[in-house]
CSV table of C-alpha atoms in Angstrom, one decimal:
chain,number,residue,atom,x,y,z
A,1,UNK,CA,-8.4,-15.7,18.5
A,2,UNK,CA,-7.9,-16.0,14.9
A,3,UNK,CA,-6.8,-19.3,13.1
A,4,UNK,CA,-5.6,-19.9,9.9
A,5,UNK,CA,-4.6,-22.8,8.1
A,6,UNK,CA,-3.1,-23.8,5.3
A,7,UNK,CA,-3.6,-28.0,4.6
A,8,UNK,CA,-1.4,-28.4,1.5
A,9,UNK,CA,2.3,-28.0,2.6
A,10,UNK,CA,4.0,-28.5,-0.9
A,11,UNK,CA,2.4,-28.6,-4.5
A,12,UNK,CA,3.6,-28.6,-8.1
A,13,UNK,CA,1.6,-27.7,-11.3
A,14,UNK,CA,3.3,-27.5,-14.6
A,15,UNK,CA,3.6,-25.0,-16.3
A,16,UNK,CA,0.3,-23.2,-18.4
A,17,UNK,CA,-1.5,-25.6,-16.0
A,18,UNK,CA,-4.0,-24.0,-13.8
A,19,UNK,CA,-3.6,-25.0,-9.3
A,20,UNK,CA,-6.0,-24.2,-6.6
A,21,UNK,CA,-4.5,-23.7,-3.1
A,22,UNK,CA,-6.3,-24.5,-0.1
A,23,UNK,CA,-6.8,-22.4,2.9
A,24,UNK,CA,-9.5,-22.2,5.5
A,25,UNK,CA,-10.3,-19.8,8.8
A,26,UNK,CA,-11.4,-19.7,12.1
A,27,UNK,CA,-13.0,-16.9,13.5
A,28,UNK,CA,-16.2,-15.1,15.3
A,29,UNK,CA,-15.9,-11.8,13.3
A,30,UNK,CA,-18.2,-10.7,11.2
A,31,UNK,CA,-16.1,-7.9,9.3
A,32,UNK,CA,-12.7,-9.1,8.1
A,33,UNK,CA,-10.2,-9.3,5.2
A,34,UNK,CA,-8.6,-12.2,3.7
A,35,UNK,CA,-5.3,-11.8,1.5
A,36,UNK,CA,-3.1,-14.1,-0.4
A,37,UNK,CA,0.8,-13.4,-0.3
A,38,UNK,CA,3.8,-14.6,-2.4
A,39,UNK,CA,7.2,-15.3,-1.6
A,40,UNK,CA,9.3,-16.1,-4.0
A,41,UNK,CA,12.7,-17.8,-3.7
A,42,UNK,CA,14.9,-15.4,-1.6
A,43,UNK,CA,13.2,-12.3,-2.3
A,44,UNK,CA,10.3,-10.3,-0.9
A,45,UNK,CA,7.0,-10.9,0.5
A,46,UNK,CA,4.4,-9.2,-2.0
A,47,UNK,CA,0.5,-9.0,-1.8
A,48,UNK,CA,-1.7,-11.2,-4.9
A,49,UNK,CA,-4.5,-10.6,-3.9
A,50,UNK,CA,-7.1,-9.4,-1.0
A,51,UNK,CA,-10.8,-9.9,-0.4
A,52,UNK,CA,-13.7,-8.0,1.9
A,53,UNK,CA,-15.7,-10.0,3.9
A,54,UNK,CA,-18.6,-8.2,3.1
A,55,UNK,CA,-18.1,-8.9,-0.7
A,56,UNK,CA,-19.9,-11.6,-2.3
A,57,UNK,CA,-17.9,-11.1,-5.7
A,58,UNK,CA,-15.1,-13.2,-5.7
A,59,UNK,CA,-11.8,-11.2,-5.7
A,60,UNK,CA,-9.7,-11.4,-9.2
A,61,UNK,CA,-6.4,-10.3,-10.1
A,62,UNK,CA,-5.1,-11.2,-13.7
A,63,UNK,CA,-4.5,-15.2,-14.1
A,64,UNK,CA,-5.0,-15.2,-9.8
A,65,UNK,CA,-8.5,-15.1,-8.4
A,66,UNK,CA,-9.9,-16.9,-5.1
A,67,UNK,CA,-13.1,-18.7,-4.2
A,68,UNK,CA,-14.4,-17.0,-0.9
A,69,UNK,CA,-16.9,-19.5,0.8
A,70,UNK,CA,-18.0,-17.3,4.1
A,71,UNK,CA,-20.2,-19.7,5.4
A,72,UNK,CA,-17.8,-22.5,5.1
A,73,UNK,CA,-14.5,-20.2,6.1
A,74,UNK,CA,-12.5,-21.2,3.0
A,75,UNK,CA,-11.0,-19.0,0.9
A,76,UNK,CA,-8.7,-20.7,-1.8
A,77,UNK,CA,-6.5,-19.3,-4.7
A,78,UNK,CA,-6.5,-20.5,-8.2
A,79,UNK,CA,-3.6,-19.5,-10.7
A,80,UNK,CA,-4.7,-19.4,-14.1
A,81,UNK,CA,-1.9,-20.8,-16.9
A,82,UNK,CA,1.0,-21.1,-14.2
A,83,UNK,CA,4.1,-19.3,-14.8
A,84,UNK,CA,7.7,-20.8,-13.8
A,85,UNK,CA,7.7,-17.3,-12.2
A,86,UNK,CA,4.9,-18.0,-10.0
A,87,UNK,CA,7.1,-20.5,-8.0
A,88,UNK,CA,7.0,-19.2,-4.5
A,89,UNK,CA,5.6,-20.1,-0.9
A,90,UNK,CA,2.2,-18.7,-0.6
A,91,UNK,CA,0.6,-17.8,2.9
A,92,UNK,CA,-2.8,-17.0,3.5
A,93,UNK,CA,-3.6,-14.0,5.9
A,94,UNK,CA,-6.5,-12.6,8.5
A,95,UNK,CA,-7.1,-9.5,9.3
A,96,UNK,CA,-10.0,-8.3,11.8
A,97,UNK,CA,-11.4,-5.6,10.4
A,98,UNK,CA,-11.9,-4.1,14.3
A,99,UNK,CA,-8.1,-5.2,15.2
A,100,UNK,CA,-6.3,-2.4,13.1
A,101,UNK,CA,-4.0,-3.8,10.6
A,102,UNK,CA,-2.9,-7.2,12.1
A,103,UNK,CA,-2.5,-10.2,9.8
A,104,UNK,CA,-2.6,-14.0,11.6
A,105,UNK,CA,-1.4,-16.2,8.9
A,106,UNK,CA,-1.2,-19.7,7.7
A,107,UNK,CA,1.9,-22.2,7.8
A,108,UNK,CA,2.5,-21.6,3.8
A,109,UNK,CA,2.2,-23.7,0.5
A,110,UNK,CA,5.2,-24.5,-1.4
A,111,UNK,CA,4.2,-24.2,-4.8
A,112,UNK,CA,6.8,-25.5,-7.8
A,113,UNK,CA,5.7,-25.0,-11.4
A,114,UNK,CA,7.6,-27.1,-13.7
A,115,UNK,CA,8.6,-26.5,-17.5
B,1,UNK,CA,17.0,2.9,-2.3
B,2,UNK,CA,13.3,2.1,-2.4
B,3,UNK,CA,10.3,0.3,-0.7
B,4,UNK,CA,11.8,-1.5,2.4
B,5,UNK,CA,15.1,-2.2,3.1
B,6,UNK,CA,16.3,-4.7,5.7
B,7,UNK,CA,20.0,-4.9,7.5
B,8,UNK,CA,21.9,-6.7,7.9
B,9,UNK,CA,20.5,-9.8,5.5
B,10,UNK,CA,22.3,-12.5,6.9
B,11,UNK,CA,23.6,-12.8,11.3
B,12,UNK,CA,25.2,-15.1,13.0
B,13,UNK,CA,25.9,-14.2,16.6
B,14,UNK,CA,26.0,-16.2,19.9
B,15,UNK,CA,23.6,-16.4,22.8
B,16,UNK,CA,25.7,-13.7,25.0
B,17,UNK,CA,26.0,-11.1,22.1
B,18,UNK,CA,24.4,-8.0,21.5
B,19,UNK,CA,23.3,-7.0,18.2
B,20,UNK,CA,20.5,-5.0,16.6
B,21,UNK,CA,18.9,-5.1,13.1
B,22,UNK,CA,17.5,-2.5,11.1
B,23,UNK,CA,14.6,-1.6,8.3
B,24,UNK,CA,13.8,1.4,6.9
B,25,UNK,CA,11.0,1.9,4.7
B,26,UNK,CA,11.1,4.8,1.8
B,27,UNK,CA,7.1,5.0,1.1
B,28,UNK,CA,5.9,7.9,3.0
B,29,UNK,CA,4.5,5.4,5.6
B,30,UNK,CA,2.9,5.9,9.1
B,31,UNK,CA,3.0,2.2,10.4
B,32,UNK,CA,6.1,-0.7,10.8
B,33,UNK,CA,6.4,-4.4,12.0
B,34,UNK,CA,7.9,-6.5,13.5
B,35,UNK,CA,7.5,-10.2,11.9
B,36,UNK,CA,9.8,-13.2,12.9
B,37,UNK,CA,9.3,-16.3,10.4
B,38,UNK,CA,10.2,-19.8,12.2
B,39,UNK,CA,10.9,-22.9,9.9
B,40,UNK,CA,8.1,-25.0,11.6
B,41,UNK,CA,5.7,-22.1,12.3
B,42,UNK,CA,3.3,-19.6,10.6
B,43,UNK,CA,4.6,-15.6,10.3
B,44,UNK,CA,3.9,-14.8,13.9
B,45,UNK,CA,3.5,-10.7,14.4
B,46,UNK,CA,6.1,-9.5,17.0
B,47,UNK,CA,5.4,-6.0,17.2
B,48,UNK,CA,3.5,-2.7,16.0
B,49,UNK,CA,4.4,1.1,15.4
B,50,UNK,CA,2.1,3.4,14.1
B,51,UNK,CA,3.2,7.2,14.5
B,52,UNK,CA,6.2,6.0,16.5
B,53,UNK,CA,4.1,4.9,19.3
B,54,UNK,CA,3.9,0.9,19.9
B,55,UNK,CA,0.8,-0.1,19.5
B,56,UNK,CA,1.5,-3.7,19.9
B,57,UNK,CA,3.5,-6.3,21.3
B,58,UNK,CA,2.5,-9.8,21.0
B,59,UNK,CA,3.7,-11.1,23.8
B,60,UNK,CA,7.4,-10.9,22.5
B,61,UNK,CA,10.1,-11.9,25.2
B,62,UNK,CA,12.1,-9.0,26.7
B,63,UNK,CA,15.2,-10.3,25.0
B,64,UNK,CA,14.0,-8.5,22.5
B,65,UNK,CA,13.9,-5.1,22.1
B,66,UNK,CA,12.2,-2.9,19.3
B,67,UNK,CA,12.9,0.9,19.1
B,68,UNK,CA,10.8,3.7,16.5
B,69,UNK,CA,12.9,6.7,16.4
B,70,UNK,CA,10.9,7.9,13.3
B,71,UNK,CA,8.0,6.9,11.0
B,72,UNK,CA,11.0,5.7,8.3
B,73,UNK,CA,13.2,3.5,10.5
B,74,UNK,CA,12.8,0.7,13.5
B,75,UNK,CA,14.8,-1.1,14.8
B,76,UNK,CA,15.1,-4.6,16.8
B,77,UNK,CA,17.5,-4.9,19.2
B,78,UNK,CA,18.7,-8.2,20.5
B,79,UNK,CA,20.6,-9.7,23.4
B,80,UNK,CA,21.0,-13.1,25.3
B,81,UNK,CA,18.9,-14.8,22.6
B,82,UNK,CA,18.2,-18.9,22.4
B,83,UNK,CA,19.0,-21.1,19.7
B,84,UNK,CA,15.0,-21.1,19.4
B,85,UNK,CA,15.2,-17.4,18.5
B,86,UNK,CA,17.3,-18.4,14.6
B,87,UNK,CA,14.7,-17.3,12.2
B,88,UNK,CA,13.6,-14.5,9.4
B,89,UNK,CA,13.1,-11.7,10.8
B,90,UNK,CA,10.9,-9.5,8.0
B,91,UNK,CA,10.0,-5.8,8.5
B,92,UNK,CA,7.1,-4.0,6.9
B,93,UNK,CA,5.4,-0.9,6.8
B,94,UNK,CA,2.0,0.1,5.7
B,95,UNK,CA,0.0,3.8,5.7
B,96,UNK,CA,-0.8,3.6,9.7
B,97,UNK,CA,-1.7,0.5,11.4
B,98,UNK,CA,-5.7,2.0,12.3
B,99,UNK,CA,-7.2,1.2,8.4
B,100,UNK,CA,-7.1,-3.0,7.8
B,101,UNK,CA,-7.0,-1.4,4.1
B,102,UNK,CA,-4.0,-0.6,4.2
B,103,UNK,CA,-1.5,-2.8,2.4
B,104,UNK,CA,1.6,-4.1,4.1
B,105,UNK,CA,4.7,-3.7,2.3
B,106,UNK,CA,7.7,-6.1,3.4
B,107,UNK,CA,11.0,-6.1,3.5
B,108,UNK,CA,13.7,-8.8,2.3
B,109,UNK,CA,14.1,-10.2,5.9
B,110,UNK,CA,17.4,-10.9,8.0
B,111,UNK,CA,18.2,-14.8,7.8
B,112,UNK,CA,19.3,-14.8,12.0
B,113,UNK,CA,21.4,-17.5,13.4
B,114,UNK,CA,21.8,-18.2,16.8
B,115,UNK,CA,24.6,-20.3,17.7
């Protein structure tokens, strides 16, 4: 089974400020996706950003982008020039490229950007 | 209406009711889930429809109940819940639940209460 885990429960950046969140895997599969998700204050779960296993090239999305170490299992997220809009919990997500589309994910980081 | 709609958003029932939520999803999709988000634990996947078939059920407890009658809408039907059961319950739906490209879209979640 698939772990995932997330070490930094709460962080705050301020604003136009650049934070790197933290998360790290477990897992014996070769083949496999890693994805970051946002969920902002009392609204809906929306993808950031999502990286192949098989992809050295580190995924980038605008001001988001992540650092994908496969030999370490770590795959962290850096927002560029933080936005108060960016305030949300963010989860880091698994999926097994042979298990279909099932996402294990982490326990969340609370992320505040201040004025 | 569009994207993924949940119902209701907010329940408060007690552990000898009956009640069932809903999600429907507008996007043309193939695949729905079944997510329940705890306070003190990581998204855990509940259950998975792809073409109305199940093709997953994570060990759920039979108190709850999920029901495909179409590719749009699913249901999850509860009765004789535990206090342990108050949680988010988010829906999503992606192309079919066979391509890990697929994205998952969510929907707002039902805040449940069990008193």
């Amino acid at each position: 089974a698939q772990t995932v885990t997330q070490s930094q429960p709460e962080m705050s950046v301020q604003e136009a400020e650049t934070v790197t969140l933290s998360c790290t895997y477990d897992t014996s599969e070769n083949n496999y996706y890693l994805f970051w998700y946002k969920q902002p204050p009392s609204r809906q779960m929306i993808l950031v950003i999502r990286q192949e296993a098989y992809k050295q090239q580190n995924a980038t999305e605008n001001r988001f982008s992540v650092n994908f170490q496969k030999a370490a299992k770590s795959f962290s997220l850096k927002i560029s020039d933080s936005q108060l809009g960016d305030t949300a919990m963010y989860f880091c997500a698994f999926m097994n490229n042979n298990a279909g589309n099932m996402l294990t994910f982490g326990g969340g980081t609370r992320l505040m950007v201040k004025p | 209406e569009t994207g993924v709609t949940q119902t209701p958003r907010h329940l408060v029932m007690g552990m000898t009711n009956k009640k069932s939520l809903k999600c429907e999803q507008h996007l043309g999709h193939n695949a729905m889930y079944w997510y329940k988000q705890s306070a003190k634990k990581p998204l855990e996947l509940m259950f998975v429809y792809n073409f109305k078939e199940q093709t997953e059920n994570n060990s759920v407890p039979s108190r709850f109940s999920p029901e495909c009658p179409n590719s749009s809408h699913l249901f999850l039907h509860l009765h004789t819940l535990q206090p342990e059961d108050s949680a988010l319950y988010l829906c999503a739906s992606s192309q079919d639940s066979g391509d890990p490209y697929n994205e998952q879209f969510f929907g707002p979640g039902t805040r449940l209460t069990v008193l």
